[in-house]
Short mmCIF file of C-alpha atoms and ligand atoms in Angstrom, two decimals:
data_model
loop_
_atom_site.label_atom_id
_atom_site.label_comp_id
_atom_site.label_asym_id
_atom_site.label_seq_id
_atom_site.Cartn_x
_atom_site.Cartn_y
_atom_site.Cartn_z
CA MET U 1 -109.92 113.64 174.58
CA GLN U 2 -108.60 115.72 177.08
CA GLY U 3 -109.65 119.29 177.10
CA TRP U 4 -106.58 120.75 176.81
CA THR U 5 -105.64 119.66 173.51
CA GLU U 6 -107.74 122.17 171.54
CA GLY U 7 -108.82 119.80 168.97
CA TYR U 8 -105.44 118.49 168.47
CA VAL U 9 -105.03 114.53 168.61
CA GLY U 10 -104.70 113.60 172.19
CA GLY U 11 -103.57 110.33 173.89
CA ILE U 12 -100.78 109.29 171.42
CA GLY U 13 -97.27 110.77 171.40
CA TYR U 14 -95.57 112.38 167.94
CA ILE U 15 -92.52 110.33 166.38
CA HIS U 16 -89.06 111.29 167.64
CA ALA U 17 -87.71 112.63 164.46
CA PHE U 18 -85.00 115.48 163.93
CA TYR U 19 -85.45 118.16 161.12
CA ARG U 20 -82.53 119.26 159.14
CA GLU U 21 -84.55 121.70 157.64
CA LEU U 22 -84.32 123.91 160.93
CA SER U 23 -80.73 124.14 161.47
CA PRO U 24 -79.45 127.21 161.40
CA ALA U 25 -76.36 126.92 158.68
CA LEU U 26 -79.05 125.74 156.23
CA LEU U 27 -81.46 128.48 157.23
CA SER U 28 -78.54 131.11 156.66
CA PHE U 29 -77.70 129.75 153.38
CA ALA U 30 -81.18 129.62 151.85
CA LEU U 31 -81.38 133.34 153.13
CA THR U 32 -77.91 134.38 151.89
CA LEU U 33 -78.80 132.62 148.26
CA ARG U 34 -81.91 135.01 147.93
CA GLY U 35 -79.78 137.81 149.18
CA TRP U 36 -81.01 138.30 152.72
CA ARG U 37 -79.26 139.03 155.91
CA SER U 38 -79.46 136.59 158.26
CA PRO U 39 -80.36 137.47 161.93
CA MET U 40 -77.90 135.05 163.43
CA ASP U 41 -74.29 135.01 163.47
CA LEU U 42 -73.63 131.58 163.06
CA ALA U 43 -70.38 131.42 165.08
CA GLY U 44 -71.62 133.35 168.08
CA SER U 45 -75.23 133.65 170.10
CA PHE U 46 -78.22 133.86 169.10
CA THR U 47 -82.01 132.67 170.41
CA CYS U 48 -84.32 130.12 168.74
CA ALA U 49 -87.40 129.18 169.59
CA GLU U 50 -89.29 125.73 168.48
CA ILE U 51 -93.05 126.28 168.82
CA GLY U 52 -95.08 122.99 168.90
CA CYS U 53 -91.72 121.13 169.59
CA GLY U 54 -93.14 117.80 169.82
CA GLN U 55 -90.71 115.38 171.16
CA GLY U 56 -88.29 118.20 171.12
CA VAL U 57 -85.64 116.22 169.15
CA SER U 58 -84.76 118.86 166.70
CA SER U 59 -84.42 121.43 169.23
CA ALA U 60 -82.54 119.00 171.55
CA VAL U 61 -79.97 118.01 168.88
CA LEU U 62 -79.29 121.56 167.52
CA ALA U 63 -78.43 122.67 171.20
CA GLY U 64 -76.21 119.97 171.42
CA CYS U 65 -74.27 121.61 168.58
CA HIS U 66 -74.59 125.29 169.23
CA PRO U 67 -73.30 125.69 172.87
CA ASP U 68 -73.21 129.84 172.22
CA ALA U 69 -76.75 129.65 171.29
CA ARG U 70 -80.14 129.60 173.22
CA PHE U 71 -82.84 127.13 172.48
CA GLU U 72 -86.50 127.40 173.53
CA ALA U 73 -88.75 124.74 172.75
CA VAL U 74 -92.44 124.72 173.58
CA ASP U 75 -95.16 121.99 173.63
CA PHE U 76 -98.53 121.54 175.53
CA ASN U 77 -98.30 118.18 175.92
CA PRO U 78 -97.13 117.23 178.86
CA GLY U 79 -95.64 113.76 177.86
CA HIS U 80 -93.44 115.14 175.09
CA ILE U 81 -91.90 117.95 177.25
CA ALA U 82 -90.98 115.14 180.02
CA GLY U 83 -89.25 113.13 177.95
CA ALA U 84 -87.31 116.07 176.18
CA GLN U 85 -86.33 117.29 179.46
CA ARG U 86 -85.01 113.90 180.55
CA LEU U 87 -82.97 113.68 177.37
CA ALA U 88 -81.52 117.28 178.21
CA ALA U 89 -80.53 116.45 181.47
CA GLU U 90 -78.90 113.36 180.37
CA ALA U 91 -76.99 115.12 177.71
CA GLY U 92 -75.92 117.93 180.18
CA LEU U 93 -77.67 120.68 177.85
CA GLY U 94 -77.61 124.04 179.78
CA ASN U 95 -78.43 125.87 176.83
CA ALA U 96 -82.14 124.43 176.16
CA ALA U 97 -84.90 125.30 177.58
CA PHE U 98 -88.04 122.71 177.17
CA ARG U 99 -91.60 124.30 178.04
CA GLU U 100 -94.49 122.65 178.80
CA GLU U 101 -96.99 125.61 177.31
CA SER U 102 -99.84 126.32 174.91
CA PHE U 103 -98.72 128.98 171.88
CA ALA U 104 -100.70 131.58 174.26
CA GLU U 105 -98.75 131.01 177.39
CA TYR U 106 -95.52 131.09 175.51
CA ALA U 107 -96.81 134.53 173.54
CA GLU U 108 -97.44 135.88 176.85
CA GLY U 109 -94.50 134.84 178.74
CA GLY U 110 -91.31 136.83 177.47
CA ALA U 111 -89.08 139.65 175.78
CA LYS U 112 -88.88 140.64 172.26
CA ASN U 113 -86.14 138.73 171.97
CA LEU U 114 -86.20 135.73 169.55
CA ASP U 115 -83.93 135.77 166.50
CA ILE U 116 -85.35 132.56 165.03
CA VAL U 117 -88.79 130.86 165.60
CA THR U 118 -89.28 127.76 163.43
CA LEU U 119 -93.13 126.23 163.07
CA HIS U 120 -92.19 122.96 161.41
CA GLY U 121 -95.61 120.74 161.42
CA VAL U 122 -97.69 123.19 163.14
CA TRP U 123 -99.35 125.47 160.61
CA SER U 124 -101.89 123.17 158.63
CA TRP U 125 -102.81 121.08 161.84
CA VAL U 126 -104.08 123.70 164.20
CA SER U 127 -107.05 125.56 164.67
CA ALA U 128 -107.87 129.43 162.95
CA GLU U 129 -107.69 130.63 166.25
CA ASN U 130 -104.43 129.02 167.26
CA ARG U 131 -103.01 130.50 163.86
CA ALA U 132 -104.36 133.91 165.53
CA ILE U 133 -102.31 133.03 168.45
CA LEU U 134 -99.20 132.07 166.58
CA VAL U 135 -99.32 135.60 164.60
CA ASP U 136 -99.68 137.24 167.85
CA LEU U 137 -96.83 135.50 169.36
CA LEU U 138 -94.53 136.31 166.71
CA LYS U 139 -95.75 140.01 166.67
CA ARG U 140 -94.57 139.65 170.61
CA ARG U 141 -91.73 137.80 170.69
CA LEU U 142 -89.63 137.85 167.39
CA ARG U 143 -87.01 140.74 167.05
CA PRO U 144 -86.99 143.01 164.20
CA GLY U 145 -84.95 141.32 161.55
CA GLY U 146 -85.91 138.01 162.91
CA LEU U 147 -86.54 134.78 160.83
CA VAL U 148 -89.68 132.56 160.84
CA PHE U 149 -89.52 129.15 159.24
CA VAL U 150 -93.25 127.80 158.49
CA SER U 151 -94.04 124.51 157.04
CA TYR U 152 -97.52 123.49 155.69
CA ASN U 153 -99.56 121.37 153.69
CA ALA U 154 -99.84 123.07 150.36
CA LEU U 155 -102.45 123.50 147.78
CA PRO U 156 -103.28 122.51 145.07
CA GLY U 157 -100.88 119.36 145.58
CA THR U 158 -102.82 118.33 148.88
CA LEU U 159 -106.32 118.32 146.96
CA ALA U 160 -105.22 114.82 146.08
CA TYR U 161 -105.04 113.31 149.59
CA MET U 162 -108.18 115.21 150.92
CA PRO U 163 -110.34 112.27 150.49
CA LEU U 164 -107.79 109.73 151.53
CA ARG U 165 -107.35 111.78 154.90
CA ARG U 166 -111.42 111.81 155.18
CA VAL U 167 -111.40 107.79 155.08
CA LEU U 168 -108.83 107.53 157.75
CA VAL U 169 -110.61 110.29 159.88
CA GLU U 170 -113.99 108.48 159.38
CA HIS U 171 -112.63 105.28 159.79
CA CYS U 172 -110.85 105.45 163.15
CA ALA U 173 -114.13 107.26 164.46
CA ASP U 174 -116.18 104.11 163.22
CA ARG U 175 -114.35 101.93 165.54
CA THR U 176 -113.49 101.41 169.10
CA GLY U 177 -110.40 100.27 170.79
CA PRO U 178 -106.92 101.41 170.98
CA LEU U 179 -105.89 104.20 168.48
CA PRO U 180 -102.92 102.46 166.88
CA GLU U 181 -104.74 99.21 166.06
CA ARG U 182 -107.42 101.97 164.47
CA ILE U 183 -105.12 103.66 162.52
CA GLU U 184 -103.77 100.09 160.91
CA GLU U 185 -106.71 98.89 160.34
CA ALA U 186 -108.03 102.54 158.57
CA VAL U 187 -104.94 102.22 156.51
CA ALA U 188 -105.62 98.53 154.99
CA PHE U 189 -109.10 99.85 154.50
CA ALA U 190 -107.96 102.42 152.38
CA SER U 191 -105.57 100.29 150.29
CA ARG U 192 -108.96 97.76 150.05
CA LEU U 193 -110.95 100.62 148.68
CA THR U 194 -107.91 101.63 146.39
CA ALA U 195 -107.73 98.41 144.79
CA LEU U 196 -111.43 98.57 143.48
CA ASN U 197 -110.06 101.03 141.35
CA ALA U 198 -113.41 102.83 141.15
CA GLY U 199 -114.62 106.81 140.98
CA TRP U 200 -112.30 109.03 142.80
CA PHE U 201 -110.18 105.98 143.59
CA ALA U 202 -109.27 105.38 139.78
CA GLN U 203 -108.41 108.82 139.26
CA ALA U 204 -105.91 109.57 142.14
CA ASP U 205 -102.68 108.53 140.72
CA ALA U 206 -100.59 109.47 143.70
CA LEU U 207 -102.52 107.47 146.30
CA PRO U 208 -100.86 104.07 145.59
CA ALA U 209 -97.58 105.36 146.52
CA ARG U 210 -98.92 107.85 149.48
CA LEU U 211 -100.55 104.64 150.91
CA ASP U 212 -97.51 102.49 150.70
CA SER U 213 -95.35 105.12 152.39
CA LEU U 214 -98.51 105.39 155.41
CA LYS U 215 -97.79 101.58 155.52
CA ARG U 216 -93.96 102.20 156.52
CA LYS U 217 -95.03 104.87 158.87
CA SER U 218 -95.78 104.58 162.62
CA PRO U 219 -99.33 104.94 163.96
CA ASN U 220 -98.15 108.20 165.78
CA TYR U 221 -97.13 110.01 162.84
CA ILE U 222 -100.37 109.18 160.97
CA ALA U 223 -102.36 110.44 163.88
CA HIS U 224 -100.64 113.49 164.03
CA GLU U 225 -100.68 114.07 160.46
CA TYR U 226 -104.23 113.21 159.53
CA LEU U 227 -106.17 112.80 162.63
CA ASN U 228 -106.53 116.33 164.08
CA ARG U 229 -109.57 118.09 163.91
CA ASP U 230 -108.20 121.03 162.12
CA TRP U 231 -106.47 119.81 158.97
CA THR U 232 -105.77 122.64 156.42
CA ALA U 233 -104.16 122.97 153.37
CA PHE U 234 -103.00 126.45 152.13
CA TYR U 235 -101.98 128.43 149.12
CA HIS U 236 -98.87 130.21 149.44
CA ALA U 237 -100.63 133.35 149.31
CA ASP U 238 -103.02 132.99 151.91
CA VAL U 239 -99.92 132.41 154.42
CA ALA U 240 -98.10 135.16 153.32
CA ARG U 241 -101.15 137.30 153.87
CA GLU U 242 -101.90 135.82 157.49
CA LEU U 243 -98.35 136.25 158.58
CA ALA U 244 -98.20 139.80 157.28
CA ALA U 245 -100.39 140.81 160.36
CA ALA U 246 -96.93 139.98 162.22
CA LYS U 247 -95.09 142.30 159.88
CA LEU U 248 -93.62 139.46 158.30
CA ASP U 249 -92.26 139.29 154.28
CA PHE U 250 -91.82 136.29 152.65
CA ALA U 251 -88.13 135.42 151.95
CA GLY U 252 -87.83 132.42 149.89
CA PRO U 253 -88.13 128.78 150.16
CA ALA U 254 -86.01 127.22 152.97
CA VAL U 255 -84.93 124.36 150.46
CA PRO U 256 -82.39 125.93 147.92
CA MET U 257 -83.17 123.52 145.11
CA GLU U 258 -86.56 125.19 145.12
CA GLN U 259 -85.24 128.52 144.23
CA MET U 260 -83.89 127.21 140.85
CA ASP U 261 -86.46 127.68 138.24
CA GLU U 262 -84.79 125.23 135.39
CA LEU U 263 -85.04 122.55 137.68
CA SER U 264 -88.93 123.42 138.85
CA LEU U 265 -90.50 125.20 135.88
CA PRO U 266 -90.83 124.55 132.17
CA PRO U 267 -88.99 127.59 130.24
CA ASP U 268 -92.12 129.28 128.94
CA ALA U 269 -93.41 129.53 132.36
CA LEU U 270 -91.00 132.50 133.26
CA PRO U 271 -92.72 135.06 131.06
CA LEU U 272 -96.14 134.01 132.54
CA LEU U 273 -94.91 134.33 136.19
CA ALA U 274 -93.01 137.67 135.36
CA GLU U 275 -96.73 139.00 134.94
CA ALA U 276 -97.68 138.40 138.27
CA ARG U 277 -96.98 141.50 140.20
CA ASP U 278 -97.77 140.61 143.98
CA PRO U 279 -94.99 138.21 145.34
CA ALA U 280 -97.48 136.11 147.08
CA TYR U 281 -99.38 135.67 143.90
CA ARG U 282 -96.34 134.72 141.61
CA GLU U 283 -95.39 131.98 144.48
CA THR U 284 -98.48 130.53 144.37
CA LEU U 285 -98.45 130.51 140.79
CA ARG U 286 -95.16 128.40 141.10
CA ASP U 287 -97.12 125.95 143.31
CA LEU U 288 -99.61 125.24 140.79
CA LEU U 289 -97.04 124.93 138.16
CA THR U 290 -95.45 122.35 140.32
CA ASN U 291 -98.24 120.44 142.15
CA ARG U 292 -96.59 121.25 145.37
CA ALA U 293 -98.39 119.44 148.20
CA PHE U 294 -95.95 120.60 150.93
CA ARG U 295 -93.96 123.81 151.55
CA ARG U 296 -91.14 124.93 153.84
CA ASP U 297 -90.94 128.97 153.90
CA LEU U 298 -89.07 131.60 155.20
CA PHE U 299 -90.18 134.83 156.30
CA LEU U 300 -88.32 137.86 157.92
CA LYS U 301 -89.44 140.88 159.77
CA GLY U 302 -87.82 143.52 158.65
CA ALA U 303 -85.84 142.11 155.97
CA GLY U 304 -82.47 143.58 155.33
CA ARG U 305 -80.73 143.22 151.72
CA LEU U 306 -77.39 142.37 151.36
CA THR U 307 -75.28 144.20 148.82
CA ALA U 308 -74.64 141.88 145.75
CA ALA U 309 -70.59 141.99 147.15
CA GLU U 310 -71.97 141.05 150.53
CA ARG U 311 -73.86 137.91 149.09
CA ARG U 312 -70.92 137.07 147.10
CA ASP U 313 -68.62 137.20 150.21
CA ARG U 314 -70.89 135.65 152.32
CA LEU U 315 -71.43 132.68 149.93
CA ARG U 316 -67.71 132.12 149.43
CA ALA U 317 -66.77 131.92 153.00
CA THR U 318 -69.39 129.32 153.64
CA ARG U 319 -67.77 125.73 154.08
CA PHE U 320 -69.62 122.67 152.64
CA ALA U 321 -69.58 119.19 153.76
CA LEU U 322 -70.40 115.80 152.07
CA LEU U 323 -73.22 113.71 153.86
CA VAL U 324 -72.39 110.30 151.89
CA PRO U 325 -69.53 108.79 150.80
CA PRO U 326 -68.64 110.01 147.30
CA ASP U 327 -69.48 106.74 145.42
CA ASP U 328 -73.40 107.07 146.55
CA LEU U 329 -73.59 110.40 144.75
CA PRO U 330 -76.46 109.90 141.73
CA GLU U 331 -75.92 110.98 138.26
CA VAL U 332 -79.43 111.90 137.52
CA ILE U 333 -81.62 113.48 139.77
CA LEU U 334 -85.48 113.63 139.83
CA ALA U 335 -86.85 117.44 140.01
CA PRO U 336 -90.35 118.67 139.21
CA VAL U 337 -89.33 119.18 135.30
CA GLY U 338 -87.96 115.38 135.44
CA ARG U 339 -84.91 113.65 135.19
CA VAL U 340 -82.10 115.73 135.28
CA PRO U 341 -78.50 114.37 134.48
CA LEU U 342 -75.67 116.03 137.06
CA PRO U 343 -72.49 116.41 134.96
CA GLN U 344 -69.82 114.12 136.08
CA ASP U 345 -66.88 116.49 135.06
CA LEU U 346 -68.45 119.01 137.57
CA HIS U 347 -69.92 116.68 140.19
CA GLY U 348 -66.83 114.08 140.22
CA PRO U 349 -64.25 116.50 141.32
CA LEU U 350 -66.93 118.08 143.55
CA ALA U 351 -67.47 114.88 145.41
CA GLU U 352 -63.64 114.37 145.52
CA ALA U 353 -63.12 117.48 146.85
CA LEU U 354 -65.57 117.29 149.54
CA ALA U 355 -64.75 114.03 150.61
CA ALA U 356 -61.15 115.23 151.56
CA GLY U 357 -62.43 117.94 153.94
CA THR U 358 -64.72 121.10 154.72
CA PRO U 359 -64.27 123.33 151.74
CA THR U 360 -65.44 126.80 151.27
CA LEU U 361 -67.11 127.75 147.91
CA ALA U 362 -64.28 130.45 147.50
CA GLU U 363 -61.73 127.17 147.90
CA LEU U 364 -63.80 124.73 145.62
CA SER U 365 -64.11 127.15 142.98
CA ALA U 366 -60.35 127.61 142.63
CA LEU U 367 -59.45 124.08 142.13
CA PRO U 368 -58.37 123.53 138.76
CA ALA U 369 -60.98 120.92 137.85
CA LEU U 370 -63.97 123.30 139.02
CA ALA U 371 -62.83 126.49 138.13
CA ARG U 372 -63.24 126.11 134.44
CA HIS U 373 -66.96 125.50 135.12
CA GLY U 374 -67.24 128.77 137.09
CA GLU U 375 -68.33 129.85 140.43
CA GLU U 376 -72.25 129.92 139.77
CA ALA U 377 -71.86 126.52 138.44
CA VAL U 378 -70.16 124.89 141.42
CA LEU U 379 -72.89 126.77 143.79
CA ARG U 380 -75.79 125.40 141.75
CA ALA U 381 -74.30 121.99 142.47
CA LEU U 382 -73.88 122.93 145.79
CA MET U 383 -77.62 123.85 146.12
CA ILE U 384 -78.64 120.41 144.23
CA LEU U 385 -76.47 118.32 146.66
CA THR U 386 -77.56 120.18 149.75
CA SER U 387 -81.43 120.16 149.06
CA LEU U 388 -81.06 116.20 148.46
CA ALA U 389 -79.39 115.92 151.76
CA LEU U 390 -76.37 114.70 150.19
CA ALA U 391 -74.21 117.54 151.38
CA ALA U 392 -74.82 120.57 153.45
CA PRO U 393 -73.26 124.06 154.59
CA ALA U 394 -71.37 123.45 157.37
CA LEU U 395 -70.67 126.09 160.24
CA PRO U 396 -67.50 128.50 160.40
CA GLU U 397 -64.36 126.99 161.58
CA THR U 398 -64.57 129.48 164.52
CA GLY U 399 -65.88 127.96 167.39
CA GLN U 400 -65.58 124.54 166.44
CA ALA U 401 -63.48 122.98 169.25
CA ALA U 402 -66.12 124.28 171.49
CA ARG U 403 -68.82 122.82 169.67
CA ALA U 404 -67.36 119.85 169.49
CA LEU U 405 -66.85 119.31 173.24
CA GLN U 406 -70.65 120.02 173.86
CA ALA U 407 -71.56 117.52 170.92
CA ASP U 408 -69.62 114.95 171.97
CA ARG U 409 -71.26 115.27 175.59
CA PHE U 410 -74.44 115.15 173.65
CA ASN U 411 -73.80 112.16 171.54
CA ALA U 412 -72.52 109.91 174.49
CA ALA U 413 -75.95 110.41 175.97
CA ILE U 414 -77.13 109.37 172.57
CA LEU U 415 -74.97 106.43 172.34
CA GLU U 416 -75.62 105.09 175.89
CA ARG U 417 -79.26 104.98 175.22
CA SER U 418 -78.76 102.97 171.96
CA ARG U 419 -78.10 100.15 174.64
CA ARG U 420 -81.79 99.90 175.58
CA ASP U 421 -83.65 101.62 172.87
CA ASP U 422 -83.63 102.89 169.33
CA THR U 423 -85.92 105.62 169.47
CA LEU U 424 -83.14 108.26 169.50
CA ASP U 425 -80.99 107.98 166.21
CA THR U 426 -79.44 111.70 165.57
CA LEU U 427 -76.33 112.80 166.51
CA ALA U 428 -75.07 116.41 166.81
CA SER U 429 -72.41 117.40 164.18
CA PRO U 430 -70.15 120.25 165.29
CA VAL U 431 -69.03 120.77 161.67
CA LEU U 432 -72.57 121.04 160.20
CA GLY U 433 -74.62 122.43 163.35
CA SER U 434 -76.87 120.11 162.65
CA GLY U 435 -77.80 116.38 163.10
CA VAL U 436 -76.78 113.10 161.46
CA ALA U 437 -79.05 110.20 161.66
CA VAL U 438 -77.38 106.68 162.74
CA SER U 439 -78.90 103.25 162.75
CA ARG U 440 -79.24 101.40 166.37
CA LEU U 441 -76.58 99.14 165.22
CA GLU U 442 -74.16 102.12 163.76
CA ALA U 443 -74.59 103.77 167.08
CA LEU U 444 -73.67 100.68 169.10
CA PHE U 445 -70.44 100.19 166.69
CA LEU U 446 -69.92 103.82 167.96
CA LEU U 447 -70.15 103.22 171.51
CA ALA U 448 -67.82 100.52 171.37
CA ARG U 449 -65.20 102.03 169.98
CA ARG U 450 -65.57 105.36 172.60
CA ASN U 451 -65.87 102.90 175.05
CA GLY U 452 -62.66 100.40 174.03
CA THR U 453 -65.13 97.28 173.93
CA ASP U 454 -65.33 94.67 171.27
CA PRO U 455 -68.03 96.21 168.84
CA ALA U 456 -69.66 92.80 167.84
CA ALA U 457 -70.22 91.73 171.53
CA THR U 458 -71.48 95.04 172.70
CA ALA U 459 -74.18 95.19 169.71
CA TRP U 460 -75.08 91.46 170.49
CA GLU U 461 -75.45 92.14 174.36
CA ALA U 462 -77.78 95.06 173.31
CA LEU U 463 -79.74 93.22 170.73
CA SER U 464 -80.39 90.05 172.74
CA ALA U 465 -81.09 91.64 175.68
CA ASP U 466 -84.33 93.05 173.28
CA GLY U 467 -84.97 89.59 171.72
CA LEU U 468 -83.57 90.77 168.61
CA ALA U 469 -81.18 89.10 166.05
CA LEU U 470 -79.84 89.87 162.91
CA SER U 471 -80.84 88.39 159.23
CA ARG U 472 -78.92 87.24 156.30
CA ASP U 473 -80.26 86.88 152.87
CA GLY U 474 -83.68 87.08 154.24
CA GLU U 475 -83.34 84.52 156.84
CA ARG U 476 -83.18 85.10 160.74
CA LEU U 477 -79.70 84.04 162.13
CA ASP U 478 -80.29 81.81 164.99
CA GLY U 479 -77.56 81.53 168.12
CA GLU U 480 -74.95 83.73 169.51
CA GLU U 481 -72.20 82.39 167.37
CA ALA U 482 -73.93 83.34 164.03
CA ASN U 483 -74.74 86.68 165.19
CA LEU U 484 -71.37 87.57 166.09
CA ALA U 485 -69.98 86.33 163.09
CA GLU U 486 -72.34 88.67 161.32
CA LEU U 487 -71.64 91.47 163.47
CA ARG U 488 -68.06 91.44 162.69
CA ALA U 489 -68.61 91.24 158.90
CA ARG U 490 -71.11 94.43 159.51
CA PHE U 491 -68.72 96.08 161.86
CA ASP U 492 -66.09 95.61 159.11
CA ARG U 493 -68.36 97.11 156.11
CA PHE U 494 -69.33 99.98 158.72
CA THR U 495 -65.49 101.11 159.23
CA ARG U 496 -64.67 100.81 155.38
CA LEU U 497 -67.74 102.72 154.26
CA ARG U 498 -69.50 104.68 156.97
CA LEU U 499 -67.11 105.69 159.50
CA PRO U 500 -65.04 108.04 157.03
CA THR U 501 -68.22 110.37 156.69
CA LEU U 502 -69.10 110.14 160.47
CA ARG U 503 -65.53 111.21 161.31
CA ARG U 504 -65.88 114.04 158.54
CA LEU U 505 -69.08 115.42 160.30
CA GLY U 506 -67.00 115.23 163.68
CA VAL U 507 -69.51 112.41 165.19
CA ALA U 508 -66.94 109.75 165.30
C1 SAM F 1 -96.67 117.52 164.39
S1 SAM F 1 -96.24 117.99 165.70
C2 SAM F 1 -94.74 118.73 165.31
C3 SAM F 1 -93.54 118.78 166.21
C4 SAM F 1 -92.30 119.09 165.72
N1 SAM F 1 -92.14 120.53 165.19
C5 SAM F 1 -91.45 118.45 164.39
O1 SAM F 1 -91.79 118.77 163.39
O2 SAM F 1 -91.32 117.16 164.92
C6 SAM F 1 -97.19 119.25 166.24
C7 SAM F 1 -97.05 119.63 167.96
O3 SAM F 1 -97.74 120.73 168.10
C8 SAM F 1 -98.19 120.66 169.36
N2 SAM F 1 -99.24 121.61 169.15
C9 SAM F 1 -100.39 121.72 168.81
N3 SAM F 1 -100.94 122.71 169.17
C10 SAM F 1 -100.43 123.30 170.58
C11 SAM F 1 -100.62 124.33 171.08
N4 SAM F 1 -102.20 125.16 171.28
N5 SAM F 1 -100.25 124.67 171.97
C12 SAM F 1 -98.79 123.94 172.25
N6 SAM F 1 -98.30 122.93 171.50
C13 SAM F 1 -99.53 122.51 170.55
C14 SAM F 1 -98.53 119.46 169.28
O4 SAM F 1 -98.62 118.66 170.89
C15 SAM F 1 -97.68 118.73 168.77
O5 SAM F 1 -96.57 118.10 169.25
#
């Protein structure tokens, strides 16, 4: 292991992933719902720092859709930063800086000018010393009124996975050879242990599902999730108390649905929760009652309250966009309280209205089919859809033309990359101010539309150059003719079913 990693896993890069939770429109929405003043003007300029940015994909995509905002992304892994800088150069991102620095170096290196600091996938995976440095960084660099997003493995839910993590760590240490191979072997070994159904394995109900999901994850993800020297799960109260040293107060969960008690808790829980006076204690009790294993929290430095009228006006002025075709919306969702049906007389007309444009909450609530449900019910439906990544709050219309220009340049670079690899799968949406995931095939179809070339031929040229071929009904298709025919059928489906959504989101 290299000396600079401070116990963090070395020698293997993190995955290229975009996390929508970090998008300013979503952060603002979550704050407004809780009645807090957001530190950023979504139509104007603000400064955002992502600390421990990995491959920098989230910051790059967000910079691609916010030309007036500035993004600083920090990571001490030179491989991560070199890749992110290459992407920024290819996409002509003038508003993003990718810095190869440790937390301590970044803490010392600038003014108290950050509006948002995001710590995604960092807090649970670094040492207590490094968490103290992060607190110092927040003290020095976050401006008054500023927002912190922090995610971490939470207690009590993570307790269920601690022995699994130990098996993975010990098994990898017990072997020699390339780390990805050792990780694969460790996951297979843990599955064999689970199959014995003995001792702890017999009691760990959630384990088979977790192992199944691990089998689908890359070794890069597993290494960064499980193999760091430091791996700590936290009670919310302990995180809140550590961050209090940076003058930060808990502002609420970043996921809107987690604010909805009726979906999270049995009705009898509310009076019990009300007995807890300290908000950190109360939030921790919520985690016990929902057995939460992962948290995404928002903290504010010098939190400012909105008046009830300001909160209502901001929510009413918020536009919303649908992220999927309207027919794909579920009729029932799975919440911590169990299966919850979504009333179709509300969700049907809501989906229809969202499919037709990017209406504000006020516009939606005024539609006859929705008005009879009342604005609060429409808002709660939007909170659910937003939390499930089926809809999202959009940015204000002001500035959309400038955003579209920058996003288009960014997306051109991503689509061009799809000719030679499938590592980057996220386009920048000037409507959402967030990323939109596309498969490699979708990216190649969009590239062909953009360049006026034949979509099937463009896709086949890229896939065949990589030795890839399509499958139909589980059978690999041999030869150019069969693959081109299948590609034409898939392009037709793409045009009918997917393109309308991508157009609505401003990425096609
Ligand atoms: C699990 S990754 C999360 C990446 C990214 N935030 C995301 O969610 O996609 C954590 C990152 O923190 C970086 N990191 C860990 N300790 C660090 C330190 N002391 N200084 C700077 N970066 C660090 C690692 O290199 C790694 O890329």
